[in-house]
PDB file of N, CA and C in Angstrom:
ATOM      1  N   MET Z  12       7.858 -12.559   2.050  1.00 83.00           N
ATOM      2  CA  MET Z  12       9.367 -13.006   2.170  1.00 83.00           C
ATOM      3  C   MET Z  12       8.961 -12.506   0.512  1.00 83.00           C
ATOM      4  N   PHE Z  13      10.092 -11.468   0.056  1.00 85.00           N
ATOM      5  CA  PHE Z  13      10.807 -11.071  -1.060  1.00 85.00           C
ATOM      6  C   PHE Z  13      11.551 -12.465  -2.051  1.00 85.00           C
ATOM      7  N   LEU Z  14      10.707 -12.317  -3.133  1.00 91.00           N
ATOM      8  CA  LEU Z  14      11.916 -13.470  -3.780  1.00 91.00           C
ATOM      9  C   LEU Z  14      12.583 -12.815  -4.553  1.00 91.00           C
ATOM     10  N   GLN Z  15      14.113 -12.999  -4.620  1.00 89.00           N
ATOM     11  CA  GLN Z  15      14.842 -12.883  -5.241  1.00 89.00           C
ATOM     12  C   GLN Z  15      15.796 -13.572  -5.749  1.00 89.00           C
ATOM     13  N   PRO Z  16      16.412 -13.892  -6.968  1.00 92.00           N
ATOM     14  CA  PRO Z  16      16.592 -15.151  -7.579  1.00 92.00           C
ATOM     15  C   PRO Z  16      18.229 -14.596  -7.655  1.00 92.00           C
ATOM     16  N   ASP Z  17      19.246 -15.765  -7.109  1.00 94.00           N
ATOM     17  CA  ASP Z  17      20.603 -15.198  -6.669  1.00 94.00           C
ATOM     18  C   ASP Z  17      21.274 -14.949  -8.011  1.00 94.00           C
ATOM     19  N   GLY Z  18      21.948 -13.795  -7.923  1.00 94.00           N
ATOM     20  CA  GLY Z  18      22.511 -13.674  -8.945  1.00 94.00           C
ATOM     21  C   GLY Z  18      21.749 -11.748  -9.732  1.00 94.00           C
ATOM     22  N   TRP Z  19      20.570 -11.719  -9.069  1.00 93.00           N
ATOM     23  CA  TRP Z  19      20.274 -10.446  -9.745  1.00 93.00           C
ATOM     24  C   TRP Z  19      20.220  -9.481  -9.388  1.00 93.00           C
ATOM     25  N   VAL Z  20      20.303  -8.732  -9.730  1.00 93.00           N
ATOM     26  CA  VAL Z  20      20.677  -7.394  -9.430  1.00 93.00           C
ATOM     27  C   VAL Z  20      18.835  -6.586  -8.777  1.00 93.00           C
ATOM     28  N   PRO Z  21      18.949  -6.316  -7.485  1.00 88.00           N
ATOM     29  CA  PRO Z  21      17.969  -5.533  -6.802  1.00 88.00           C
ATOM     30  C   PRO Z  21      16.674  -4.849  -7.113  1.00 88.00           C
ATOM     31  N   ALA Z  22      15.732  -5.231  -7.435  1.00 86.00           N
ATOM     32  CA  ALA Z  22      14.878  -4.663  -7.868  1.00 86.00           C
ATOM     33  C   ALA Z  22      15.270  -2.976  -7.242  1.00 86.00           C
ATOM     34  N   LYS Z  23      14.838  -1.498  -7.851  1.00 88.00           N
ATOM     35  CA  LYS Z  23      14.033  -0.601  -6.990  1.00 88.00           C
ATOM     36  C   LYS Z  23      13.192  -0.352  -6.354  1.00 88.00           C
ATOM     37  N   GLY Z  24      12.248  -0.291  -5.840  1.00 82.00           N
ATOM     38  CA  GLY Z  24      11.388   0.481  -5.446  1.00 82.00           C
ATOM     39  C   GLY Z  24       9.461  -0.993  -6.244  1.00 82.00           C
ATOM     40  N   TYR Z  25      10.570  -2.061  -5.997  1.00 82.00           N
ATOM     41  CA  TYR Z  25       9.218  -2.811  -5.938  1.00 82.00           C
ATOM     42  C   TYR Z  25      10.142  -4.117  -5.603  1.00 82.00           C
ATOM     43  N   ALA Z  26       9.507  -5.477  -5.944  1.00 83.00           N
ATOM     44  CA  ALA Z  26       9.783  -6.796  -6.023  1.00 83.00           C
ATOM     45  C   ALA Z  26       9.593  -7.231  -7.246  1.00 83.00           C
ATOM     46  N   ASN Z  27      10.708  -8.416  -7.644  1.00 85.00           N
ATOM     47  CA  ASN Z  27      10.223  -9.148  -8.849  1.00 85.00           C
ATOM     48  C   ASN Z  27       8.933 -10.431  -8.088  1.00 85.00           C
ATOM     49  N   GLY Z  28       9.389 -10.744  -7.115  1.00 89.00           N
ATOM     50  CA  GLY Z  28       8.624 -11.529  -6.052  1.00 89.00           C
ATOM     51  C   GLY Z  28       7.851 -11.498  -4.705  1.00 89.00           C
ATOM     52  N   VAL Z  29       6.873 -11.370  -4.508  1.00 83.00           N
ATOM     53  CA  VAL Z  29       6.450 -11.855  -3.337  1.00 83.00           C
ATOM     54  C   VAL Z  29       5.549 -13.191  -3.234  1.00 83.00           C
ATOM     55  N   MET Z  30       6.456 -13.867  -1.473  1.00 86.00           N
ATOM     56  CA  MET Z  30       5.675 -14.830  -1.221  1.00 86.00           C
ATOM     57  C   MET Z  30       5.290 -14.754  -0.078  1.00 86.00           C
ATOM     58  N   ALA Z  31       3.687 -14.998  -0.269  1.00 81.00           N
ATOM     59  CA  ALA Z  31       2.811 -14.792   1.549  1.00 81.00           C
ATOM     60  C   ALA Z  31       1.982 -16.346   1.975  1.00 81.00           C
ATOM     61  N   GLU Z  32       1.853 -16.095   3.280  1.00 85.00           N
ATOM     62  CA  GLU Z  32       1.036 -17.306   3.958  1.00 85.00           C
ATOM     63  C   GLU Z  32       0.232 -17.023   4.283  1.00 85.00           C
ATOM     64  N   GLY Z  33      -0.985 -17.352   4.451  1.00 88.00           N
ATOM     65  CA  GLY Z  33      -2.004 -17.003   5.762  1.00 88.00           C
ATOM     66  C   GLY Z  33      -3.020 -16.604   4.881  1.00 88.00           C
ATOM     67  N   ARG Z  34      -4.067 -15.937   5.688  1.00 89.00           N
ATOM     68  CA  ARG Z  34      -5.602 -15.168   5.158  1.00 89.00           C
ATOM     69  C   ARG Z  34      -5.008 -13.820   4.249  1.00 89.00           C
ATOM     70  N   MET Z  35      -5.781 -14.038   2.733  1.00 87.00           N
ATOM     71  CA  MET Z  35      -5.201 -12.470   2.580  1.00 87.00           C
ATOM     72  C   MET Z  35      -7.019 -11.707   2.490  1.00 87.00           C
ATOM     73  N   VAL Z  36      -6.534 -10.692   1.977  1.00 89.00           N
ATOM     74  CA  VAL Z  36      -7.292  -9.613   1.862  1.00 89.00           C
ATOM     75  C   VAL Z  36      -6.799  -8.871   0.873  1.00 89.00           C
ATOM     76  N   PHE Z  37      -8.878  -8.838  -0.189  1.00 87.00           N
ATOM     77  CA  PHE Z  37      -8.549  -8.663  -1.213  1.00 87.00           C
ATOM     78  C   PHE Z  37      -9.108  -7.611  -2.104  1.00 87.00           C
ATOM     79  N   THR Z  38      -9.021  -6.728  -2.552  1.00 89.00           N
ATOM     80  CA  THR Z  38      -9.551  -5.326  -2.584  1.00 89.00           C
ATOM     81  C   THR Z  38      -9.960  -5.140  -4.164  1.00 89.00           C
ATOM     82  N   GLY Z  39     -11.026  -3.898  -4.567  1.00 88.00           N
ATOM     83  CA  GLY Z  39     -10.985  -4.192  -5.620  1.00 88.00           C
ATOM     84  C   GLY Z  39     -12.564  -2.939  -6.093  1.00 88.00           C
ATOM     85  N   GLY Z  40     -12.749  -1.714  -6.503  1.00 90.00           N
ATOM     86  CA  GLY Z  40     -13.167  -1.057  -7.045  1.00 90.00           C
ATOM     87  C   GLY Z  40     -13.388   0.239  -6.105  1.00 90.00           C
ATOM     88  N   LEU Z  41     -12.483   0.510  -5.041  1.00 93.00           N
ATOM     89  CA  LEU Z  41     -12.315   1.293  -4.393  1.00 93.00           C
ATOM     90  C   LEU Z  41     -11.766   2.937  -5.444  1.00 93.00           C
ATOM     91  N   VAL Z  42     -12.328   4.152  -4.599  1.00 94.00           N
ATOM     92  CA  VAL Z  42     -11.962   5.537  -5.496  1.00 94.00           C
ATOM     93  C   VAL Z  42     -12.297   6.132  -4.476  1.00 94.00           C
ATOM     94  N   GLY Z  43     -12.151   7.572  -5.282  1.00 94.00           N
ATOM     95  CA  GLY Z  43     -11.905   8.415  -4.436  1.00 94.00           C
ATOM     96  C   GLY Z  43     -13.322   9.719  -3.572  1.00 94.00           C
ATOM     97  N   TRP Z  44     -14.349   8.897  -3.275  1.00 94.00           N
ATOM     98  CA  TRP Z  44     -15.377   9.337  -2.453  1.00 94.00           C
ATOM     99  C   TRP Z  44     -15.510   8.335  -0.957  1.00 94.00           C
ATOM    100  N   THR Z  45     -16.426   9.049  -0.258  1.00 95.00           N
ATOM    101  CA  THR Z  45     -16.298   8.755   0.871  1.00 95.00           C
ATOM    102  C   THR Z  45     -17.178   7.687   1.073  1.00 95.00           C
ATOM    103  N   ALA Z  46     -17.704   7.135   2.471  1.00 93.00           N
ATOM    104  CA  ALA Z  46     -18.187   5.948   2.927  1.00 93.00           C
ATOM    105  C   ALA Z  46     -19.656   6.536   2.325  1.00 93.00           C
ATOM    106  N   GLU Z  47     -20.010   7.261   2.138  1.00 95.00           N
ATOM    107  CA  GLU Z  47     -21.544   7.674   2.102  1.00 95.00           C
ATOM    108  C   GLU Z  47     -21.818   7.775  -0.248  1.00 95.00           C
ATOM    109  N   GLN Z  48     -20.130   7.502  -0.254  1.00 94.00           N
ATOM    110  CA  GLN Z  48     -20.073   7.259  -1.549  1.00 94.00           C
ATOM    111  C   GLN Z  48     -20.526   8.831  -2.355  1.00 94.00           C
ATOM    112  N   THR Z  49     -19.849  10.096  -2.130  1.00 96.00           N
ATOM    113  CA  THR Z  49     -19.839  10.942  -2.291  1.00 96.00           C
ATOM    114  C   THR Z  49     -18.484  12.005  -2.199  1.00 96.00           C
ATOM    115  N   TRP Z  50     -18.647  12.553  -3.491  1.00 96.00           N
ATOM    116  CA  TRP Z  50     -17.382  13.037  -3.973  1.00 96.00           C
ATOM    117  C   TRP Z  50     -17.129  14.337  -3.572  1.00 96.00           C
ATOM    118  N   GLU Z  51     -15.881  14.131  -2.588  1.00 97.00           N
ATOM    119  CA  GLU Z  51     -15.946  15.552  -1.699  1.00 97.00           C
ATOM    120  C   GLU Z  51     -14.369  16.123  -2.378  1.00 97.00           C
ATOM    121  N   GLN Z  52     -13.896  15.489  -2.981  1.00 95.00           N
ATOM    122  CA  GLN Z  52     -12.691  16.294  -3.701  1.00 95.00           C
ATOM    123  C   GLN Z  52     -12.847  16.124  -5.049  1.00 95.00           C
ATOM    124  N   GLU Z  53     -12.011  17.588  -5.487  1.00 91.00           N
ATOM    125  CA  GLU Z  53     -12.198  17.087  -6.895  1.00 91.00           C
ATOM    126  C   GLU Z  53     -11.078  17.430  -7.534  1.00 91.00           C
ATOM    127  N   ASP Z  54     -10.126  17.792  -6.662  1.00 91.00           N
ATOM    128  CA  ASP Z  54      -8.829  17.177  -7.575  1.00 91.00           C
ATOM    129  C   ASP Z  54      -8.515  15.814  -7.367  1.00 91.00           C
ATOM    130  N   MET Z  55      -7.043  15.481  -7.827  1.00 91.00           N
ATOM    131  CA  MET Z  55      -6.330  14.304  -8.257  1.00 91.00           C
ATOM    132  C   MET Z  55      -5.708  14.248  -6.392  1.00 91.00           C
ATOM    133  N   VAL Z  56      -4.773  14.700  -6.109  1.00 93.00           N
ATOM    134  CA  VAL Z  56      -4.565  15.055  -4.797  1.00 93.00           C
ATOM    135  C   VAL Z  56      -5.536  14.540  -3.965  1.00 93.00           C
ATOM    136  N   GLY Z  57      -6.477  15.282  -3.599  1.00 96.00           N
ATOM    137  CA  GLY Z  57      -7.993  14.617  -2.484  1.00 96.00           C
ATOM    138  C   GLY Z  57      -8.701  14.030  -2.987  1.00 96.00           C
ATOM    139  N   GLN Z  58      -8.574  13.106  -4.265  1.00 94.00           N
ATOM    140  CA  GLN Z  58      -8.644  11.770  -4.173  1.00 94.00           C
ATOM    141  C   GLN Z  58      -8.156  10.979  -3.735  1.00 94.00           C
ATOM    142  N   PHE Z  59      -7.260  10.828  -4.175  1.00 95.00           N
ATOM    143  CA  PHE Z  59      -5.910  10.023  -4.157  1.00 95.00           C
ATOM    144  C   PHE Z  59      -5.745   9.728  -2.788  1.00 95.00           C
ATOM    145  N   ARG Z  60      -6.158  10.981  -1.849  1.00 97.00           N
ATOM    146  CA  ARG Z  60      -6.190  10.511  -0.945  1.00 97.00           C
ATOM    147  C   ARG Z  60      -7.400  10.148  -0.249  1.00 97.00           C
ATOM    148  N   GLN Z  61      -7.971  10.669  -0.525  1.00 97.00           N
ATOM    149  CA  GLN Z  61      -9.384   9.566   0.066  1.00 97.00           C
ATOM    150  C   GLN Z  61      -9.252   8.037  -0.437  1.00 97.00           C
ATOM    151  N   THR Z  62      -9.323   8.057  -1.780  1.00 96.00           N
ATOM    152  CA  THR Z  62      -8.855   6.559  -1.994  1.00 96.00           C
ATOM    153  C   THR Z  62      -8.095   5.892  -1.187  1.00 96.00           C
ATOM    154  N   LEU Z  63      -6.627   6.246  -0.561  1.00 96.00           N
ATOM    155  CA  LEU Z  63      -5.747   5.441   0.659  1.00 96.00           C
ATOM    156  C   LEU Z  63      -6.409   5.103   1.419  1.00 96.00           C
ATOM    157  N   GLN Z  64      -7.328   6.070   2.273  1.00 97.00           N
ATOM    158  CA  GLN Z  64      -8.264   6.035   3.319  1.00 97.00           C
ATOM    159  C   GLN Z  64      -9.453   5.514   3.334  1.00 97.00           C
ATOM    160  N   ASN Z  65      -9.617   4.930   2.488  1.00 96.00           N
ATOM    161  CA  ASN Z  65     -10.720   3.925   2.302  1.00 96.00           C
ATOM    162  C   ASN Z  65      -9.914   2.796   2.108  1.00 96.00           C
ATOM    163  N   ILE Z  66      -8.849   2.041   1.186  1.00 95.00           N
ATOM    164  CA  ILE Z  66      -8.660   1.037   1.583  1.00 95.00           C
ATOM    165  C   ILE Z  66      -7.966   0.664   2.885  1.00 95.00           C
ATOM    166  N   VAL Z  67      -7.072   1.765   3.787  1.00 96.00           N
ATOM    167  CA  VAL Z  67      -6.548   1.521   4.829  1.00 96.00           C
ATOM    168  C   VAL Z  67      -7.710   0.667   5.599  1.00 96.00           C
ATOM    169  N   ALA Z  68      -9.448   1.441   5.180  1.00 96.00           N
ATOM    170  CA  ALA Z  68     -10.483   0.978   6.216  1.00 96.00           C
ATOM    171  C   ALA Z  68     -10.821   0.301   5.734  1.00 96.00           C
ATOM    172  N   VAL Z  69     -11.036  -0.511   4.374  1.00 95.00           N
ATOM    173  CA  VAL Z  69     -11.249  -1.909   4.451  1.00 95.00           C
ATOM    174  C   VAL Z  69      -9.792  -3.331   4.356  1.00 95.00           C
ATOM    175  N   LEU Z  70      -8.586  -3.342   4.513  1.00 95.00           N
ATOM    176  CA  LEU Z  70      -7.871  -3.645   4.804  1.00 95.00           C
ATOM    177  C   LEU Z  70      -7.689  -3.666   6.716  1.00 95.00           C
ATOM    178  N   ALA Z  71      -8.696  -2.331   7.285  1.00 95.00           N
ATOM    179  CA  ALA Z  71      -8.230  -2.615   8.694  1.00 95.00           C
ATOM    180  C   ALA Z  71      -9.935  -3.615   9.142  1.00 95.00           C
ATOM    181  N   GLU Z  72     -10.718  -3.301   8.020  1.00 95.00           N
ATOM    182  CA  GLU Z  72     -11.704  -4.730   8.208  1.00 95.00           C
ATOM    183  C   GLU Z  72     -11.097  -6.125   8.383  1.00 95.00           C
ATOM    184  N   GLY Z  73     -10.245  -6.138   7.666  1.00 93.00           N
ATOM    185  CA  GLY Z  73     -10.210  -7.324   7.600  1.00 93.00           C
ATOM    186  C   GLY Z  73      -8.992  -8.052   8.687  1.00 93.00           C
ATOM    187  N   GLY Z  74      -8.331  -7.097   8.927  1.00 93.00           N
ATOM    188  CA  GLY Z  74      -7.801  -7.335  10.445  1.00 93.00           C
ATOM    189  C   GLY Z  74      -5.678  -6.958   9.863  1.00 93.00           C
ATOM    190  N   ALA Z  75      -6.310  -6.324   8.555  1.00 94.00           N
ATOM    191  CA  ALA Z  75      -4.634  -6.166   8.145  1.00 94.00           C
ATOM    192  C   ALA Z  75      -4.532  -4.563   8.204  1.00 94.00           C
ATOM    193  N   ARG Z  76      -2.712  -4.342   7.793  1.00 94.00           N
ATOM    194  CA  ARG Z  76      -2.742  -2.906   7.097  1.00 94.00           C
ATOM    195  C   ARG Z  76      -1.717  -2.952   6.646  1.00 94.00           C
ATOM    196  N   PRO Z  77      -1.642  -1.290   6.678  1.00 94.00           N
ATOM    197  CA  PRO Z  77      -1.288  -0.887   4.725  1.00 94.00           C
ATOM    198  C   PRO Z  77       0.210  -1.774   4.349  1.00 94.00           C
ATOM    199  N   GLU Z  78       1.001  -1.905   5.231  1.00 92.00           N
ATOM    200  CA  GLU Z  78       2.174  -2.428   5.899  1.00 92.00           C
ATOM    201  C   GLU Z  78       2.298  -3.949   5.304  1.00 92.00           C
ATOM    202  N   HIS Z  79       0.975  -4.368   4.992  1.00 89.00           N
ATOM    203  CA  HIS Z  79       0.326  -5.669   4.390  1.00 89.00           C
ATOM    204  C   HIS Z  79       0.392  -5.330   3.279  1.00 89.00           C
ATOM    205  N   LEU Z  80       0.120  -4.793   2.186  1.00 89.00           N
ATOM    206  CA  LEU Z  80       0.024  -4.597   1.063  1.00 89.00           C
ATOM    207  C   LEU Z  80       0.608  -4.907  -0.077  1.00 89.00           C
ATOM    208  N   VAL Z  81       0.322  -6.193  -1.261  1.00 84.00           N
ATOM    209  CA  VAL Z  81       1.113  -6.306  -2.198  1.00 84.00           C
ATOM    210  C   VAL Z  81       1.996  -5.840  -2.867  1.00 84.00           C
ATOM    211  N   ARG Z  82       0.322  -5.299  -3.403  1.00 85.00           N
ATOM    212  CA  ARG Z  82       0.101  -4.418  -5.030  1.00 85.00           C
ATOM    213  C   ARG Z  82      -0.876  -3.723  -4.816  1.00 85.00           C
ATOM    214  N   LEU Z  83      -1.141  -2.744  -6.106  1.00 90.00           N
ATOM    215  CA  LEU Z  83      -2.051  -1.274  -5.990  1.00 90.00           C
ATOM    216  C   LEU Z  83      -1.709  -1.570  -7.555  1.00 90.00           C
ATOM    217  N   THR Z  84      -3.240  -1.312  -7.700  1.00 90.00           N
ATOM    218  CA  THR Z  84      -3.376  -1.366  -9.641  1.00 90.00           C
ATOM    219  C   THR Z  84      -3.684   0.846  -9.906  1.00 90.00           C
ATOM    220  N   TRP Z  85      -3.339   0.931  -9.771  1.00 89.00           N
ATOM    221  CA  TRP Z  85      -4.530   2.365 -10.420  1.00 89.00           C
ATOM    222  C   TRP Z  85      -4.935   2.544 -11.852  1.00 89.00           C
ATOM    223  N   TYR Z  86      -6.111   3.142 -12.260  1.00 89.00           N
ATOM    224  CA  TYR Z  86      -6.176   3.506 -13.214  1.00 89.00           C
ATOM    225  C   TYR Z  86      -6.884   4.764 -13.412  1.00 89.00           C
ATOM    226  N   ILE Z  87      -5.624   5.983 -13.978  1.00 87.00           N
ATOM    227  CA  ILE Z  87      -6.405   7.486 -14.012  1.00 87.00           C
ATOM    228  C   ILE Z  87      -6.664   7.837 -15.664  1.00 87.00           C
ATOM    229  N   THR Z  88      -8.491   8.172 -14.961  1.00 84.00           N
ATOM    230  CA  THR Z  88      -8.828   8.283 -16.538  1.00 84.00           C
ATOM    231  C   THR Z  88      -8.903  10.044 -16.777  1.00 84.00           C
ATOM    232  N   ASP Z  89      -8.618  10.776 -16.198  1.00 79.00           N
ATOM    233  CA  ASP Z  89      -8.511  12.350 -16.311  1.00 79.00           C
ATOM    234  C   ASP Z  89      -7.813  13.079 -15.012  1.00 79.00           C
ATOM    235  N   LYS Z  90      -6.297  13.691 -15.483  1.00 73.00           N
ATOM    236  CA  LYS Z  90      -6.131  13.731 -14.801  1.00 73.00           C
ATOM    237  C   LYS Z  90      -6.362  15.700 -14.292  1.00 73.00           C
ATOM    238  N   GLN Z  91      -7.389  16.262 -15.311  1.00 72.00           N
ATOM    239  CA  GLN Z  91      -7.853  17.179 -14.909  1.00 72.00           C
ATOM    240  C   GLN Z  91      -8.592  17.528 -14.214  1.00 72.00           C
TER     241      GLN Z  91
END
């Protein structure tokens, strides 16, 4: 459930607050390598794609899907 105080202009592209109930799945340390921990993609887009596939795989292991995501934090160390 999104938390939107009365009188606030709705946020665009994000939510100021979210309330959840039930089981939670936390991920951490997921990067753009394969399940075998090998880097098959050298470009940023390919590594992003692989990272998202990794996130989906971990969520599925916990019985969750991408639409259940609340927040992602990305750290980009080198765009080149």
